[in-house]
């Protein structure tokens, strides 16, 4: 059986162990994981035959705070928890928001939760309420900038190159591009508001050079190269349902997420060759996304049936770039 220790020592691309999330996280070495992406069992909705372990409401929130606390020393980068509450008797438990609040109160450094827009799910509306199309992804990081990120990895090619086309209207109705000038091939100056610094822009249709004139740093200039892809924003439109989950094995778990969801977070927040963890591994979607994208994956699930399911799934996955 391959263990997380094998993966961390670069002897294997992935592992899935039968363990309780809290115990498994506790056994990982500090700073051994680049990204934790996971989706815990949602309150009492799914007992998975281990009902005594399942908790709802505030007890669920307390349990998840403990899971994040156990993960925090192990994860250098982002801890991301995709979760949802329940609606019963026309009342929503709101546990993702309670979890956000309790993590915040417990002193964790929160990031604004991205929205997983589950295109295609009829959802949990009701006779008097709206269909539910989204779930939040609660995000915690250490303080300061993330050690690694690529926030344009999953964006689309921008519609216009910077400076090439107008992007917005100002209050008087004039169209401006993102650098505040009216046309391409124009020169503009603006004060940045940063200790009296001013910046001069020269825009051409496909590239933009920027000269910074800062007190004491005269003549410094930098070339701005526009990214190939634009920042995709924090609403992730991902279709779900039969044939869209990324693997036929996913449907053997009661509540899988689509392969595209962890893929987004892995490409954006785990460096190539890095380690992605999922402490509620289910059918192995996260480790699948990790090894398909040149990362390593470690996971656990409390049910042996899910560990075997993930193993069957991973037999068909070819690691990309592993060992290079
Ligand atoms: C929402 S599912 C995860 C599905 C997974 N993301 C996928 O795509 O297949 C939650 C999983 O957590 C597992 N689980 C429940 N309690 C657990 C615990 N205490 N420790 C580890 N895993 C647990 C369940 O067996 C279930 O497979």
CSV table of C-alpha atoms and ligand atoms in Angstrom, one decimal:
chain,number,residue,atom,x,y,z
A,1,UNK,CA,0.0,0.0,0.0
A,2,UNK,CA,1.4,3.4,-1.0
A,3,UNK,CA,1.4,5.9,1.9
A,4,UNK,CA,1.5,9.7,2.1
A,5,UNK,CA,5.1,9.2,3.3
A,6,UNK,CA,6.0,7.5,-0.1
A,7,UNK,CA,4.5,10.4,-2.0
A,8,UNK,CA,6.2,13.0,0.1
A,9,UNK,CA,9.5,11.2,-0.5
A,10,UNK,CA,8.9,11.3,-4.2
A,11,UNK,CA,8.6,7.5,-4.4
A,12,UNK,CA,5.1,7.6,-5.8
A,13,UNK,CA,2.8,10.1,-7.5
A,14,UNK,CA,-0.3,9.5,-5.3
A,15,UNK,CA,-1.6,7.7,-2.2
A,16,UNK,CA,-5.0,7.1,-0.7
A,17,UNK,CA,-5.2,5.7,2.8
A,18,UNK,CA,-8.0,4.5,5.0
A,19,UNK,CA,-8.0,6.9,7.9
A,20,UNK,CA,-9.9,9.5,9.8
A,21,UNK,CA,-9.2,13.0,8.5
A,22,UNK,CA,-8.1,14.5,11.8
A,23,UNK,CA,-5.8,11.6,12.6
A,24,UNK,CA,-4.4,11.5,9.1
A,25,UNK,CA,-3.7,15.3,8.9
A,26,UNK,CA,-2.1,15.1,12.4
A,27,UNK,CA,0.4,12.5,11.1
A,28,UNK,CA,1.6,14.5,8.1
A,29,UNK,CA,4.9,16.4,8.6
A,30,UNK,CA,4.7,20.1,9.0
A,31,UNK,CA,5.0,22.2,5.8
A,32,UNK,CA,4.7,19.0,3.7
A,33,UNK,CA,1.7,20.0,1.6
A,34,UNK,CA,1.4,22.9,-0.9
A,35,UNK,CA,-2.4,22.9,-1.2
A,36,UNK,CA,-5.3,21.2,0.7
A,37,UNK,CA,-8.4,20.9,-1.5
A,38,UNK,CA,-11.3,19.0,0.0
A,39,UNK,CA,-15.0,18.5,0.3
A,40,UNK,CA,-16.2,17.2,3.7
A,41,UNK,CA,-19.4,15.3,4.3
A,42,UNK,CA,-22.1,17.9,4.5
A,43,UNK,CA,-23.8,17.8,7.9
A,44,UNK,CA,-26.2,15.0,8.5
A,45,UNK,CA,-27.2,14.7,4.8
A,46,UNK,CA,-25.0,11.7,4.1
A,47,UNK,CA,-24.0,9.3,6.8
A,48,UNK,CA,-22.1,6.9,4.6
A,49,UNK,CA,-23.0,4.1,7.0
A,50,UNK,CA,-20.9,5.6,9.7
A,51,UNK,CA,-23.6,7.7,11.2
A,52,UNK,CA,-22.0,8.0,14.6
A,53,UNK,CA,-19.2,10.1,13.2
A,54,UNK,CA,-21.5,12.5,11.3
A,55,UNK,CA,-22.5,15.7,13.0
A,56,UNK,CA,-24.7,18.7,11.9
A,57,UNK,CA,-25.1,22.4,12.6
A,58,UNK,CA,-22.7,23.9,15.1
A,59,UNK,CA,-21.2,20.5,15.9
A,60,UNK,CA,-20.3,20.2,12.2
A,61,UNK,CA,-18.7,23.7,12.2
A,62,UNK,CA,-16.7,22.9,15.4
A,63,UNK,CA,-15.5,19.6,13.8
A,64,UNK,CA,-14.4,21.5,10.6
A,65,UNK,CA,-12.6,24.2,12.6
A,66,UNK,CA,-10.7,21.3,14.2
A,67,UNK,CA,-9.9,19.8,10.7
A,68,UNK,CA,-8.6,23.2,9.5
A,69,UNK,CA,-6.6,23.6,12.7
A,70,UNK,CA,-5.0,20.2,12.2
A,71,UNK,CA,-4.2,21.1,8.5
A,72,UNK,CA,-2.8,24.5,9.1
A,73,UNK,CA,0.8,23.5,10.2
A,74,UNK,CA,1.0,21.0,7.4
A,75,UNK,CA,-0.1,23.2,4.5
A,76,UNK,CA,2.2,25.9,3.2
A,77,UNK,CA,-0.3,27.4,0.7
A,78,UNK,CA,-4.1,27.4,0.5
A,79,UNK,CA,-6.5,25.4,2.5
A,80,UNK,CA,-9.8,25.3,0.5
A,81,UNK,CA,-13.0,23.6,1.7
A,82,UNK,CA,-15.9,23.2,-0.7
A,83,UNK,CA,-19.0,22.8,1.5
A,84,UNK,CA,-22.7,23.3,1.7
A,85,UNK,CA,-25.4,23.4,4.4
A,86,UNK,CA,-28.9,21.9,4.5
A,87,UNK,CA,-32.3,23.3,4.1
A,88,UNK,CA,-35.0,21.7,6.3
A,89,UNK,CA,-38.5,22.9,7.1
A,90,UNK,CA,-37.8,26.1,5.0
A,91,UNK,CA,-34.8,26.9,7.1
A,92,UNK,CA,-31.1,27.0,5.8
A,93,UNK,CA,-28.4,25.9,8.3
A,94,UNK,CA,-25.8,28.3,6.7
A,95,UNK,CA,-22.9,26.2,8.0
A,96,UNK,CA,-20.4,27.4,5.3
A,97,UNK,CA,-20.9,30.9,6.6
A,98,UNK,CA,-20.8,29.8,10.2
A,99,UNK,CA,-17.6,28.0,9.4
A,100,UNK,CA,-16.2,31.1,7.8
A,101,UNK,CA,-17.1,33.2,10.9
A,102,UNK,CA,-15.8,30.7,13.4
A,103,UNK,CA,-12.5,30.3,11.5
A,104,UNK,CA,-12.2,34.1,11.4
A,105,UNK,CA,-12.9,34.4,15.1
A,106,UNK,CA,-10.4,31.6,15.8
A,107,UNK,CA,-7.7,33.8,14.3
A,108,UNK,CA,-7.3,32.1,10.9
A,109,UNK,CA,-6.3,34.3,7.9
A,110,UNK,CA,-9.4,34.1,5.6
A,111,UNK,CA,-9.5,34.7,1.9
A,112,UNK,CA,-12.6,35.7,0.0
A,113,UNK,CA,-14.4,32.4,-0.8
A,114,UNK,CA,-14.7,31.6,-4.5
A,115,UNK,CA,-18.1,30.4,-5.7
A,116,UNK,CA,-18.5,27.0,-7.3
A,117,UNK,CA,-21.4,27.5,-9.7
A,118,UNK,CA,-22.6,24.1,-10.4
A,119,UNK,CA,-24.1,24.6,-13.8
A,120,UNK,CA,-26.6,21.9,-14.6
A,121,UNK,CA,-27.8,20.9,-11.1
A,122,UNK,CA,-31.5,21.3,-10.5
A,123,UNK,CA,-30.6,22.1,-6.9
A,124,UNK,CA,-32.4,22.4,-3.7
A,125,UNK,CA,-35.0,25.1,-4.1
A,126,UNK,CA,-38.5,24.7,-2.8
A,127,UNK,CA,-42.1,25.7,-3.4
A,128,UNK,CA,-41.3,29.2,-2.2
A,129,UNK,CA,-37.6,29.5,-2.8
A,130,UNK,CA,-34.9,29.7,-5.5
A,131,UNK,CA,-33.1,26.8,-7.0
A,132,UNK,CA,-29.6,26.5,-5.5
A,133,UNK,CA,-26.8,26.8,-8.1
A,134,UNK,CA,-23.7,27.4,-6.1
A,135,UNK,CA,-21.5,26.3,-3.2
A,136,UNK,CA,-18.8,28.4,-1.5
A,137,UNK,CA,-15.2,27.3,-1.2
A,138,UNK,CA,-14.0,28.5,2.2
A,139,UNK,CA,-10.3,29.5,2.0
A,140,UNK,CA,-7.7,29.9,4.7
A,141,UNK,CA,-4.0,30.8,4.2
A,142,UNK,CA,-1.1,31.8,6.4
A,143,UNK,CA,-0.6,35.5,6.7
A,144,UNK,CA,1.0,37.3,3.8
A,145,UNK,CA,1.4,36.4,0.2
A,146,UNK,CA,0.9,32.8,-0.9
A,147,UNK,CA,4.3,31.0,-1.5
A,148,UNK,CA,3.1,30.1,-5.0
A,149,UNK,CA,0.2,31.0,-7.2
A,150,UNK,CA,-0.7,31.4,-10.9
A,151,UNK,CA,-3.8,33.5,-10.9
A,152,UNK,CA,-4.1,33.5,-14.6
A,153,UNK,CA,-3.5,29.7,-15.2
A,154,UNK,CA,-7.2,29.1,-15.7
A,155,UNK,CA,-8.3,32.3,-17.3
A,156,UNK,CA,-9.3,32.8,-20.9
A,157,UNK,CA,-7.3,34.7,-23.4
A,158,UNK,CA,-8.1,38.4,-22.9
A,159,UNK,CA,-10.6,39.8,-25.3
A,160,UNK,CA,-8.3,42.8,-25.9
A,161,UNK,CA,-4.5,43.3,-25.3
A,162,UNK,CA,-3.9,45.9,-22.7
A,163,UNK,CA,-3.9,49.3,-24.3
A,164,UNK,CA,-5.3,47.9,-27.5
A,165,UNK,CA,-8.9,48.5,-27.0
A,166,UNK,CA,-11.2,50.5,-24.7
A,167,UNK,CA,-12.4,48.7,-21.6
A,168,UNK,CA,-14.7,51.0,-19.7
A,169,UNK,CA,-16.5,54.4,-19.7
A,170,UNK,CA,-15.6,57.1,-17.3
A,171,UNK,CA,-18.3,59.2,-15.6
A,172,UNK,CA,-18.5,61.6,-18.5
A,173,UNK,CA,-19.2,58.7,-20.9
A,174,UNK,CA,-15.7,58.8,-22.5
A,175,UNK,CA,-14.4,55.3,-23.2
A,176,UNK,CA,-11.0,54.6,-21.7
A,177,UNK,CA,-8.6,51.6,-21.7
A,178,UNK,CA,-7.4,49.9,-18.6
A,179,UNK,CA,-4.5,52.4,-18.2
A,180,UNK,CA,-6.8,55.4,-18.4
A,181,UNK,CA,-5.8,56.6,-21.9
A,182,UNK,CA,-8.2,57.0,-24.8
A,183,UNK,CA,-6.6,55.2,-27.7
A,184,UNK,CA,-3.7,52.8,-28.5
A,185,UNK,CA,-0.4,54.4,-29.4
A,186,UNK,CA,-1.0,57.1,-26.8
A,187,UNK,CA,1.1,58.5,-24.0
A,188,UNK,CA,-0.4,59.2,-20.7
A,189,UNK,CA,0.8,60.2,-17.2
A,190,UNK,CA,-1.0,59.6,-14.0
A,191,UNK,CA,-0.2,60.0,-10.3
A,192,UNK,CA,-0.4,56.7,-8.6
A,193,UNK,CA,-1.2,58.2,-5.2
A,194,UNK,CA,1.8,56.3,-3.8
A,195,UNK,CA,4.0,58.9,-2.1
A,196,UNK,CA,3.7,61.3,-5.1
A,197,UNK,CA,4.9,58.7,-7.6
A,198,UNK,CA,3.9,59.2,-11.1
A,199,UNK,CA,3.9,56.8,-14.0
A,200,UNK,CA,4.1,57.4,-17.7
A,201,UNK,CA,2.5,54.9,-20.0
A,202,UNK,CA,3.1,54.4,-23.6
A,203,UNK,CA,0.6,52.0,-25.1
A,204,UNK,CA,0.8,50.2,-28.3
A,205,UNK,CA,-1.6,47.7,-29.6
A,206,UNK,CA,0.1,44.6,-28.2
A,207,UNK,CA,2.7,45.7,-25.7
A,208,UNK,CA,3.0,48.3,-23.1
A,209,UNK,CA,6.1,49.8,-21.6
A,210,UNK,CA,5.9,51.6,-18.3
A,211,UNK,CA,8.4,54.1,-16.9
A,212,UNK,CA,8.3,54.7,-13.2
A,213,UNK,CA,9.4,58.1,-11.9
A,214,UNK,CA,9.8,57.6,-8.2
A,215,UNK,CA,11.6,60.0,-5.9
A,216,UNK,CA,15.1,58.6,-5.6
A,217,UNK,CA,14.6,56.0,-8.3
A,218,UNK,CA,14.8,58.3,-11.4
A,219,UNK,CA,15.0,56.6,-14.7
A,220,UNK,CA,13.8,53.2,-13.5
A,221,UNK,CA,11.7,51.6,-16.1
A,222,UNK,CA,10.0,48.2,-16.5
A,223,UNK,CA,8.5,46.4,-19.4
A,224,UNK,CA,5.0,45.2,-18.8
A,225,UNK,CA,4.2,42.0,-20.7
A,226,UNK,CA,0.5,41.3,-20.7
A,227,UNK,CA,-0.4,37.8,-19.5
A,228,UNK,CA,-1.5,35.3,-22.1
A,229,UNK,CA,-4.6,34.6,-20.0
A,230,UNK,CA,-6.7,37.0,-18.0
A,231,UNK,CA,-7.5,36.5,-14.3
A,232,UNK,CA,-10.6,34.3,-14.4
A,233,UNK,CA,-12.3,35.7,-11.3
A,234,UNK,CA,-13.8,33.9,-8.4
A,235,UNK,CA,-17.0,32.5,-9.8
A,236,UNK,CA,-16.2,29.1,-11.3
A,237,UNK,CA,-18.8,27.9,-13.8
A,238,UNK,CA,-18.3,24.2,-13.9
A,239,UNK,CA,-20.9,21.8,-15.4
A,240,UNK,CA,-21.7,18.7,-13.4
A,241,UNK,CA,-23.8,15.5,-13.8
A,242,UNK,CA,-23.5,12.3,-15.8
A,243,UNK,CA,-20.5,12.2,-18.1
A,244,UNK,CA,-19.3,15.6,-16.8
A,245,UNK,CA,-17.5,14.6,-13.6
A,246,UNK,CA,-14.2,13.6,-15.2
A,247,UNK,CA,-14.3,9.9,-14.5
A,248,UNK,CA,-17.1,7.3,-14.5
A,249,UNK,CA,-15.8,6.1,-11.1
A,250,UNK,CA,-16.8,9.5,-9.5
A,251,UNK,CA,-20.5,8.4,-9.6
A,252,UNK,CA,-19.7,5.6,-7.1
A,253,UNK,CA,-19.2,8.2,-4.4
A,254,UNK,CA,-22.5,9.8,-3.1
A,255,UNK,CA,-21.3,13.4,-3.5
A,256,UNK,CA,-18.3,13.8,-5.9
A,257,UNK,CA,-17.2,17.1,-7.2
A,258,UNK,CA,-16.3,17.4,-10.9
A,259,UNK,CA,-12.6,17.0,-11.9
A,260,UNK,CA,-12.5,20.5,-13.1
A,261,UNK,CA,-13.0,22.0,-9.6
A,262,UNK,CA,-9.8,20.7,-7.9
A,263,UNK,CA,-8.0,21.2,-11.3
A,264,UNK,CA,-8.8,24.9,-11.1
A,265,UNK,CA,-7.3,25.2,-7.6
A,266,UNK,CA,-4.3,23.0,-8.4
A,267,UNK,CA,-3.3,24.9,-11.4
A,268,UNK,CA,-3.8,28.2,-9.6
A,269,UNK,CA,-2.4,27.4,-6.2
A,270,UNK,CA,0.0,24.3,-6.3
A,271,UNK,CA,3.4,24.6,-8.0
A,272,UNK,CA,4.3,22.0,-10.6
A,273,UNK,CA,5.7,18.9,-8.8
A,274,UNK,CA,4.1,20.1,-5.6
A,275,UNK,CA,1.8,18.1,-3.2
A,276,UNK,CA,-2.0,18.4,-3.1
A,277,UNK,CA,-3.8,16.8,-0.1
A,278,UNK,CA,-7.5,15.8,0.3
A,279,UNK,CA,-8.5,14.5,3.7
A,280,UNK,CA,-12.0,13.5,2.5
A,281,UNK,CA,-10.8,11.9,-0.6
A,282,UNK,CA,-14.0,9.9,-1.8
A,283,UNK,CA,-13.5,8.7,-5.3
A,284,UNK,CA,-10.1,10.3,-5.6
A,285,UNK,CA,-11.0,13.3,-7.7
A,286,UNK,CA,-8.4,15.6,-6.1
A,287,UNK,CA,-5.5,13.1,-6.5
A,288,UNK,CA,-6.6,12.4,-10.1
A,289,UNK,CA,-6.5,16.1,-10.9
A,290,UNK,CA,-3.1,16.4,-9.2
A,291,UNK,CA,-1.3,13.7,-11.1
A,292,UNK,CA,-2.9,14.6,-14.4
A,293,UNK,CA,-1.4,18.0,-14.0
A,294,UNK,CA,2.1,17.2,-12.9
A,295,UNK,CA,1.6,17.4,-9.2
A,296,UNK,CA,1.5,14.7,-6.5
A,297,UNK,CA,-1.6,13.8,-4.5
A,298,UNK,CA,-2.1,12.4,-1.0
A,299,UNK,CA,-5.5,11.6,0.4
A,300,UNK,CA,-7.5,9.6,2.9
A,301,UNK,CA,-11.1,8.5,3.4
A,302,UNK,CA,-12.6,6.9,6.5
A,303,UNK,CA,-14.3,4.2,4.4
A,304,UNK,CA,-12.3,1.4,2.9
A,305,UNK,CA,-14.8,1.2,0.1
A,306,UNK,CA,-13.7,4.7,-1.1
A,307,UNK,CA,-10.0,3.9,-0.7
A,308,UNK,CA,-10.5,1.0,-3.1
A,309,UNK,CA,-12.7,3.1,-5.4
A,310,UNK,CA,-9.9,5.7,-5.6
A,311,UNK,CA,-7.4,3.0,-6.3
A,312,UNK,CA,-9.5,1.6,-9.2
A,313,UNK,CA,-9.9,5.1,-10.6
A,314,UNK,CA,-6.2,5.9,-10.4
A,315,UNK,CA,-5.1,2.8,-12.2
A,316,UNK,CA,-6.4,4.4,-15.4
A,317,UNK,CA,-4.7,7.8,-14.8
A,318,UNK,CA,-1.3,8.5,-16.3
A,319,UNK,CA,0.8,10.8,-14.3
A,320,UNK,CA,1.8,13.9,-16.2
A,321,UNK,CA,5.4,15.1,-15.8
A,322,UNK,CA,5.9,13.2,-12.6
A,323,UNK,CA,9.6,12.7,-11.8
A,324,UNK,CA,10.8,15.3,-14.3
B,1,LIG,C1,-18.3,14.8,-0.1
B,1,LIG,S1,-17.5,13.2,-0.1
B,1,LIG,C2,-16.0,13.6,-1.0
B,1,LIG,C3,-16.1,13.3,-2.5
B,1,LIG,C4,-14.9,13.5,-3.3
B,1,LIG,N1,-14.6,14.9,-3.3
B,1,LIG,C5,-15.1,13.0,-4.7
B,1,LIG,O1,-15.0,13.8,-5.7
B,1,LIG,O2,-15.3,11.8,-4.8
B,1,LIG,C6,-16.9,13.1,1.5
B,1,LIG,C7,-16.1,11.9,1.9
B,1,LIG,O3,-15.6,12.0,3.2
B,1,LIG,C8,-15.5,10.7,3.8
B,1,LIG,N2,-15.5,10.9,5.2
B,1,LIG,C9,-16.5,11.1,6.1
B,1,LIG,N3,-16.1,11.3,7.3
B,1,LIG,C10,-14.7,11.2,7.3
B,1,LIG,C11,-13.7,11.3,8.2
B,1,LIG,N4,-13.9,11.5,9.5
B,1,LIG,N5,-12.4,11.2,7.8
B,1,LIG,C12,-12.1,11.0,6.5
B,1,LIG,N6,-13.1,10.9,5.6
B,1,LIG,C13,-14.3,11.0,5.9
B,1,LIG,C14,-16.7,10.0,3.3
B,1,LIG,O4,-16.5,8.6,3.3
B,1,LIG,C15,-16.9,10.6,1.8
B,1,LIG,O5,-16.3,9.7,0.9
